[in-house]
PDB file of C-alpha atoms in Angstrom:
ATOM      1  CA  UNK A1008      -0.942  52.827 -14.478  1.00 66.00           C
ATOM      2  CA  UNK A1009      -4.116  51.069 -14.946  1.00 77.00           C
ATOM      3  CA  UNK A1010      -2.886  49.416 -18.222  1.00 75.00           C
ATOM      4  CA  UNK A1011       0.217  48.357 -16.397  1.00 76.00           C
ATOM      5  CA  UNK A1012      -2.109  46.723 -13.577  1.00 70.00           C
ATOM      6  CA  UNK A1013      -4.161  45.073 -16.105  1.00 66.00           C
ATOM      7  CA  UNK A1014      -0.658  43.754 -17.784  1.00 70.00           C
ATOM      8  CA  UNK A1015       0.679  42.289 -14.631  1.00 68.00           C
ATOM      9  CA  UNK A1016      -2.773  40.600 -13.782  1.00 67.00           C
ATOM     10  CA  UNK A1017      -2.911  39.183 -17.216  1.00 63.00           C
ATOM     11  CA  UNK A1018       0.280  37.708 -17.167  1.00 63.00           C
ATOM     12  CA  UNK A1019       0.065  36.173 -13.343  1.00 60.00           C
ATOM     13  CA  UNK A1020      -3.447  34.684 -14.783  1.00 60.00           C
ATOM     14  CA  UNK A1021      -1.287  33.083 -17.133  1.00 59.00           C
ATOM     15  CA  UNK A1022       1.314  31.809 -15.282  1.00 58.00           C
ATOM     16  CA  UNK A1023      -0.853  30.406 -12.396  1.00 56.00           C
ATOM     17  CA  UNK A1024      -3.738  28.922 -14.772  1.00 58.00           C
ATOM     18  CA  UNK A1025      -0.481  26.796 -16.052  1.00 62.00           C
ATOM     19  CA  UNK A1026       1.039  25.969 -12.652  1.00 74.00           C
ATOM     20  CA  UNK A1027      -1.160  23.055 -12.023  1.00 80.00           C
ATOM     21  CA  UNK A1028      -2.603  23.865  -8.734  1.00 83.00           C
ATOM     22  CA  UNK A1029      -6.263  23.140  -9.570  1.00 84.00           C
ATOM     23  CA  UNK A1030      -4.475  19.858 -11.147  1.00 85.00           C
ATOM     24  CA  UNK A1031      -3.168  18.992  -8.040  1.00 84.00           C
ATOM     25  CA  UNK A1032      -6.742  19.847  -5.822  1.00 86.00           C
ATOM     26  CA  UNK A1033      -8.219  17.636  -8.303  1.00 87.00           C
ATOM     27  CA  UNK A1034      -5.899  14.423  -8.290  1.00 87.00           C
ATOM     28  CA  UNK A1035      -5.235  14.971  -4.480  1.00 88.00           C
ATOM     29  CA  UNK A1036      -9.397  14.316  -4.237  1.00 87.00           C
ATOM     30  CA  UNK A1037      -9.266  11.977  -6.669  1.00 88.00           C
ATOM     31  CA  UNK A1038      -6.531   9.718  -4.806  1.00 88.00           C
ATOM     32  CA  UNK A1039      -8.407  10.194  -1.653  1.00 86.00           C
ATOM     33  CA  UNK A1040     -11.533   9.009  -3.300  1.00 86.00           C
ATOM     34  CA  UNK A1041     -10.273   5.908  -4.541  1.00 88.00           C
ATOM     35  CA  UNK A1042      -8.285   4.803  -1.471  1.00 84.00           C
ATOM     36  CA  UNK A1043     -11.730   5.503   0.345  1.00 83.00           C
ATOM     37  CA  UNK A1044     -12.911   2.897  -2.051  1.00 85.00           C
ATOM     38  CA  UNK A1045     -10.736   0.461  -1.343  1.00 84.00           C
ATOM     39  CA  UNK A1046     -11.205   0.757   2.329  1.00 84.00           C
ATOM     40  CA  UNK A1047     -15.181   0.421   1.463  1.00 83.00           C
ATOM     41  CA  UNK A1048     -14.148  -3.122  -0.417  1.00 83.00           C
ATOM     42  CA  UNK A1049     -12.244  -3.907   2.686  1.00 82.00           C
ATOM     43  CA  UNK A1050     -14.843  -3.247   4.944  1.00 83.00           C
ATOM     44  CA  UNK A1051     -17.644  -5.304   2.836  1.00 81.00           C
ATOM     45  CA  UNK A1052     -15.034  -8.467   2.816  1.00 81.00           C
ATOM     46  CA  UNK A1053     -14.791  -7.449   6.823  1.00 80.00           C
ATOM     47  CA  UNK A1054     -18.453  -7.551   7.211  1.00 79.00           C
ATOM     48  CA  UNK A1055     -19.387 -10.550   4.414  1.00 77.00           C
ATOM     49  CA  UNK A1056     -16.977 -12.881   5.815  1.00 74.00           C
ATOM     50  CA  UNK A1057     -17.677 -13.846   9.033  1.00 76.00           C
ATOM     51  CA  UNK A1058     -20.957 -13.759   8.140  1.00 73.00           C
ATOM     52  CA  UNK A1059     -20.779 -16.268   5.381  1.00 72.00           C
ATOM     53  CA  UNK A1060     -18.253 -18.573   7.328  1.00 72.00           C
ATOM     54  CA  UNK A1061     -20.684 -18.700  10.384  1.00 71.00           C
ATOM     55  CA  UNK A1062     -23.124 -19.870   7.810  1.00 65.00           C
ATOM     56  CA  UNK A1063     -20.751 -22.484   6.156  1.00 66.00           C
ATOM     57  CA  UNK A1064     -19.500 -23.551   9.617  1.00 65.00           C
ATOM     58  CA  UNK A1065     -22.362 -24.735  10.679  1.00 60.00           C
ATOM     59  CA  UNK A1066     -22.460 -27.640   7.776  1.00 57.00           C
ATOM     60  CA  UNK A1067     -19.103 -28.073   6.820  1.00 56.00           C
ATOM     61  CA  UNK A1068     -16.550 -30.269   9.342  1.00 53.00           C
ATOM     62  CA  UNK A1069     -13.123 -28.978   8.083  1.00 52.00           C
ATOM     63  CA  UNK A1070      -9.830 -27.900   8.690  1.00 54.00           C
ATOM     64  CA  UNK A1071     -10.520 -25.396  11.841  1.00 59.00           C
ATOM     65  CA  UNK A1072      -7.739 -23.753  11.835  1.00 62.00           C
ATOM     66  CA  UNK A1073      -7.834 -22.510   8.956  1.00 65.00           C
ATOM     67  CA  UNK A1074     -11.001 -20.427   9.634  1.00 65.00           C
ATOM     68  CA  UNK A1075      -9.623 -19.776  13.109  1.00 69.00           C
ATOM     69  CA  UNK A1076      -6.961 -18.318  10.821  1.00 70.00           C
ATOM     70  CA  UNK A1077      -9.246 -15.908   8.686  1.00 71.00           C
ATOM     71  CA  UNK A1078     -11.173 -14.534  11.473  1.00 71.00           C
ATOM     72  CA  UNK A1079      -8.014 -13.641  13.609  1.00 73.00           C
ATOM     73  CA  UNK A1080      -7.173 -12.353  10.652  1.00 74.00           C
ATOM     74  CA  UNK A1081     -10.111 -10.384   9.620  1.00 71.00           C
ATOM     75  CA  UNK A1082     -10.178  -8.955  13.070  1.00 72.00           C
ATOM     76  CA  UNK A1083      -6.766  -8.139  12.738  1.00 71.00           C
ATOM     77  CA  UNK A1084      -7.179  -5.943   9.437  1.00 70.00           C
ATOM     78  CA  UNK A1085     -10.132  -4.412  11.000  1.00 71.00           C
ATOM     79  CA  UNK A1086      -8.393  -3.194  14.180  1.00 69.00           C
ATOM     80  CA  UNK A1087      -6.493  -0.637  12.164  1.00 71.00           C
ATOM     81  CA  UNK A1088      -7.840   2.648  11.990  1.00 71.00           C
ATOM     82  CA  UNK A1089      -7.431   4.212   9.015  1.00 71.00           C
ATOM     83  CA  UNK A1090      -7.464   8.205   8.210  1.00 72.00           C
ATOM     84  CA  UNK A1091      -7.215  10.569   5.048  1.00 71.00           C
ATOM     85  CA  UNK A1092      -3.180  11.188   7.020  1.00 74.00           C
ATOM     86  CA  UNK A1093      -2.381   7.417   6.420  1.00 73.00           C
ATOM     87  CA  UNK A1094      -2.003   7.881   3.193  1.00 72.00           C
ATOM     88  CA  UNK A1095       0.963  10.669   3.657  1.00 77.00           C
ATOM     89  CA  UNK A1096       2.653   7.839   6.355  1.00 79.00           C
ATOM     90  CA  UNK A1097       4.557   5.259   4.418  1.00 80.00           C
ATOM     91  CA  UNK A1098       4.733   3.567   8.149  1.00 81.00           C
ATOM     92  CA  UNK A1099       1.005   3.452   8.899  1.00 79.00           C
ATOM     93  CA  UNK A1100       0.264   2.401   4.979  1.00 79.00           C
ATOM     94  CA  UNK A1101       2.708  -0.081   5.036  1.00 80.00           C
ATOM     95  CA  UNK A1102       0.664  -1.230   8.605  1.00 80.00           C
ATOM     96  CA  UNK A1103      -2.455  -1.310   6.904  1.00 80.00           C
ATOM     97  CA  UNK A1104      -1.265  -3.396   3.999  1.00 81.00           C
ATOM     98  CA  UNK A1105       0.244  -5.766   5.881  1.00 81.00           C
ATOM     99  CA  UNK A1106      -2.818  -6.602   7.893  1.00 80.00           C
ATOM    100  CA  UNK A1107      -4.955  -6.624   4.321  1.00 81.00           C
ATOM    101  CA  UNK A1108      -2.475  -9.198   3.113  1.00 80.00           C
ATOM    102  CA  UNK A1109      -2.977 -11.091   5.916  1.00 78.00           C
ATOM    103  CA  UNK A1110      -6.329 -11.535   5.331  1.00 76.00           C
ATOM    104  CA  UNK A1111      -6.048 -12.325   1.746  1.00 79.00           C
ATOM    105  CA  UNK A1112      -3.617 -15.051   2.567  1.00 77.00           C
ATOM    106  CA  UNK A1113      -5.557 -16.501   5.269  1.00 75.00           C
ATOM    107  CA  UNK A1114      -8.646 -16.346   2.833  1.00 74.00           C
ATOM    108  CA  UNK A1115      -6.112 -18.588   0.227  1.00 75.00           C
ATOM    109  CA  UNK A1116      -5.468 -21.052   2.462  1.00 70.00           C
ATOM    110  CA  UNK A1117      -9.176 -21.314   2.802  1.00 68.00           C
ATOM    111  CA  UNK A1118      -9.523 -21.710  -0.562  1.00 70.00           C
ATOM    112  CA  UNK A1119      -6.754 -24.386  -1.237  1.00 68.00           C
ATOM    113  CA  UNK A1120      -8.743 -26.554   1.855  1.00 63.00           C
ATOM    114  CA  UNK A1121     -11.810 -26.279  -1.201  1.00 60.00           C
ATOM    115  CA  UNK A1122      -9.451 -27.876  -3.343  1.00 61.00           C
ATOM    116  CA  UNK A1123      -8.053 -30.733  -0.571  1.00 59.00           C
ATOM    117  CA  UNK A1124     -11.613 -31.630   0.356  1.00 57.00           C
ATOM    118  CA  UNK A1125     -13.636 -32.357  -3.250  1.00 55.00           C
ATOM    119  CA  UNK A1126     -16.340 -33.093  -0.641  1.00 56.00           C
ATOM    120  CA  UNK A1127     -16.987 -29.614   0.085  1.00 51.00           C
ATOM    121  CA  UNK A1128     -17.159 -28.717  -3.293  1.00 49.00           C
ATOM    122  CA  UNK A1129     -20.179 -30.338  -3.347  1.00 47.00           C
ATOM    123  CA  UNK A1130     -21.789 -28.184  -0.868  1.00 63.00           C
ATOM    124  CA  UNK A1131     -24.156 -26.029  -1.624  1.00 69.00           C
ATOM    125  CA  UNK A1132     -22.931 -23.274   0.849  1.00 69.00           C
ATOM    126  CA  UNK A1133     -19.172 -24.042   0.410  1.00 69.00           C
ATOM    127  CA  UNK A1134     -20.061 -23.198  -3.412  1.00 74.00           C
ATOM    128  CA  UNK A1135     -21.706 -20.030  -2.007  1.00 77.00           C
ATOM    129  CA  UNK A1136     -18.714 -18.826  -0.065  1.00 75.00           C
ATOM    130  CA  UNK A1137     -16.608 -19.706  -2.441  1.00 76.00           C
ATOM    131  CA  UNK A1138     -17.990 -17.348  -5.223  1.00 82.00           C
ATOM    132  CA  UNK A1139     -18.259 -14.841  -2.688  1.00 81.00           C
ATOM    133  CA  UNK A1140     -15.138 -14.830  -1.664  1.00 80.00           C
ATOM    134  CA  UNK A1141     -13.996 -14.735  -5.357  1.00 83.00           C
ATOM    135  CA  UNK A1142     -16.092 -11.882  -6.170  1.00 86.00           C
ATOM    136  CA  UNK A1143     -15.311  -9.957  -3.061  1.00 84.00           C
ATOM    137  CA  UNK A1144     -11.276 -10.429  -3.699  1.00 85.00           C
ATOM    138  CA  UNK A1145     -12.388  -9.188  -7.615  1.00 86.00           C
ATOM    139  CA  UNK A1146     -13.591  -5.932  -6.029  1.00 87.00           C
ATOM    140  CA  UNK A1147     -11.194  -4.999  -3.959  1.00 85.00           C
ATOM    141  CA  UNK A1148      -8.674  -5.616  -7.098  1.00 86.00           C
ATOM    142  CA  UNK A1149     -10.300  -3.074  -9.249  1.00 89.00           C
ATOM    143  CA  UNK A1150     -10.374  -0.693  -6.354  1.00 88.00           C
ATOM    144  CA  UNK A1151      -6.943  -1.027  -6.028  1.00 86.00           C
ATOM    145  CA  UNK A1152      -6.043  -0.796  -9.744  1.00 87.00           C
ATOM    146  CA  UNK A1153      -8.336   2.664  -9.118  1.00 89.00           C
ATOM    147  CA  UNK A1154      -6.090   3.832  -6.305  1.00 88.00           C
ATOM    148  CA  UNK A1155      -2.878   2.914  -8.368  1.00 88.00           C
ATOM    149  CA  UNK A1156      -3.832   4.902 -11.389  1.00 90.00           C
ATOM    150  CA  UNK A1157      -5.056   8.069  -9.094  1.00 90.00           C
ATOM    151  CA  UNK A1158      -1.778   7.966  -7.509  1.00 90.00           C
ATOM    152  CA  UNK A1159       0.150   7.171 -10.721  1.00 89.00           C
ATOM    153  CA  UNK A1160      -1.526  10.361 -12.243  1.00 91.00           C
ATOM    154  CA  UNK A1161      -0.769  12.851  -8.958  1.00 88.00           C
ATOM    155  CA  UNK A1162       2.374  11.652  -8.972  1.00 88.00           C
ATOM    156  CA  UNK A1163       2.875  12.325 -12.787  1.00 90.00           C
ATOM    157  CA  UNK A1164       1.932  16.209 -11.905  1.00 88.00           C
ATOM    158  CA  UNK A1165       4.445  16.088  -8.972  1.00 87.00           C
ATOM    159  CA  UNK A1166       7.294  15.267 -10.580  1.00 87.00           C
ATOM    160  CA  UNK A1167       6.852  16.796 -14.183  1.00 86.00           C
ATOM    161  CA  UNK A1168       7.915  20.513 -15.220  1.00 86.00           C
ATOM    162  CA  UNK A1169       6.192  23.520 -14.558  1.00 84.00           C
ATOM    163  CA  UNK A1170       3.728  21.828 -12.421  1.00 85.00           C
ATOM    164  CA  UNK A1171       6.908  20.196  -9.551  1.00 85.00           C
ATOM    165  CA  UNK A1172       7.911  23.847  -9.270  1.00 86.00           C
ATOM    166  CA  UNK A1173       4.277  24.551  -8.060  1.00 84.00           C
ATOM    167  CA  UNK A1174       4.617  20.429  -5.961  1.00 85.00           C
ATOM    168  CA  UNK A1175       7.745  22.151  -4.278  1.00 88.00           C
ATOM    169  CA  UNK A1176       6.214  25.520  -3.525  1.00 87.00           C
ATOM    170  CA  UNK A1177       2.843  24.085  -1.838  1.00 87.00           C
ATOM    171  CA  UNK A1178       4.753  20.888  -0.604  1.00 88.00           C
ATOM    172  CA  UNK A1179       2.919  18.395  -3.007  1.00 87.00           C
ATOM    173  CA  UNK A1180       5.052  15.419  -2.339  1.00 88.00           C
ATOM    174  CA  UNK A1181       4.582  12.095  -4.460  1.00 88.00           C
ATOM    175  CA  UNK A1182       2.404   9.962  -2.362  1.00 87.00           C
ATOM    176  CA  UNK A1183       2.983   6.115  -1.594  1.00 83.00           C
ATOM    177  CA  UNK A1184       1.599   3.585  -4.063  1.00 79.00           C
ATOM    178  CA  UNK A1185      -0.113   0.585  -3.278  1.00 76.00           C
ATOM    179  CA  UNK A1186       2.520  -2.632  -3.173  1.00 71.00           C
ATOM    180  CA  UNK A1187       2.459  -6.112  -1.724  1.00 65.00           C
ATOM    181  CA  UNK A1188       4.447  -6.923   1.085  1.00 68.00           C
ATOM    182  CA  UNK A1189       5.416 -10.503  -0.412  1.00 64.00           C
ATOM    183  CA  UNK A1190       6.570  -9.496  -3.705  1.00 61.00           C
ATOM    184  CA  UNK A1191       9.568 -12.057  -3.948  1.00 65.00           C
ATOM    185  CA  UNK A1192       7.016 -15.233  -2.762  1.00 65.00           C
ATOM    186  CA  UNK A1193       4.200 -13.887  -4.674  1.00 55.00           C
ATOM    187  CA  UNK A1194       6.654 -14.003  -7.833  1.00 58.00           C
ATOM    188  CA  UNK A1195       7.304 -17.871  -7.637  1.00 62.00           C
ATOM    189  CA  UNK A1196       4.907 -19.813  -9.788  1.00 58.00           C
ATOM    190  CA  UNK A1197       2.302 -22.106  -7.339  1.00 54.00           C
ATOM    191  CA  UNK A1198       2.525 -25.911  -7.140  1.00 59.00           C
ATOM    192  CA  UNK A1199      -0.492 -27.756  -8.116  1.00 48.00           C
ATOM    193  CA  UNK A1200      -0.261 -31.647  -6.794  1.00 54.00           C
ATOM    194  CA  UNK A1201      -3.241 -33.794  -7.448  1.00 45.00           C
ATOM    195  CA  UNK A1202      -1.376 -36.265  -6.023  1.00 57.00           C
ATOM    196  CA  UNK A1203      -2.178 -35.329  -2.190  1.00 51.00           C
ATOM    197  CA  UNK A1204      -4.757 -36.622  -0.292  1.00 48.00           C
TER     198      UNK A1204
END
């Protein structure tokens, strides 16, 4: 009896240290981890940027709409809470991404007023913001390439055999990647006129 007991625990040893549970533990913290990082880039830009624009403001006379324009929308991507569930609602991600893209395109438009007005190229500040800015958008890129491989890798386990038996049996579904919500206009090629004044 007691070799038969030993038997059966040997072999459901085997079978569960190949099911890919721990696998799944591990990648499910892993995505987690990284999407918290990308929130934390999110937040710095939310916190740096107003601060830096106040700053700029204050010598530059430009285009004020277009900072009206980053601020609504920096207060817009902040006003979205954001919990460990959002990343298991397509709806709420989608939300969140939207308002992100927001601010990165009001944060372009910024950018392209630095290349309308050479003037403020020339200030000291501008120059400031402007590498910021850069290096801010930089961060949250590689935090995002982060989240996209975590994901890529979970989902990977969730779909391949043995381990999508054990995805079905502890309702591991594949979770939501990271994608832009412009994809077609992102995928034209931008006009550069030095012609405009």
């Amino acid at each position: 009896m007691t070799r038969w007991l030993c038997a059966l625990l040997l072999a459901a040893t085997t079978l569960l240290s190949g099911c890919g549970y721990n696998d799944f533990q591990r990648l499910d913290e892993a995505s987690k981890a990284a999407w918290s990082e990308v929130l934390n880039q999110y937040q710095r830009r939310a916190d740096l940027v107003p601060n830096i624009v106040a700053s700029v403001k204050g010598e530059a006379n430009f285009e004020q709409e277009t900072l009206t324009r980053v601020v609504e929308a920096r207060a817009k991507a902040t006003s979205i809470q954001v919990t460990p569930e959002t990343l298991n609602n397509p709806e709420a991600f989608a939300k969140f991404q939207q308002a992100q893209g927001e601010l990165s395109s009001a944060l372009s438009r910024l950018m392209v007023v630095a290349e309308r007005y050479p003037q403020l190229q020339a200030n000291q500040g501008f120059r400031d913001l402007r590498v910021t800015l850069e290096g801010t958008e930089n961060r949250i890129t590689v935090a995002r390439n982060r989240y996209i491989q975590t994901v890529q890798d979970y989902n990977v386990l969730a779909r391949s055999f043995p381990t999508n038996l054990t995805a079905k049996v502890f309702s591991y579904a594949p979770k939501p990647n990271f994608s832009v919500q412009n994809e077609a206009e992102i995928s034209k090629p931008p006009v550069v006129d030095f012609n405009k004044k």
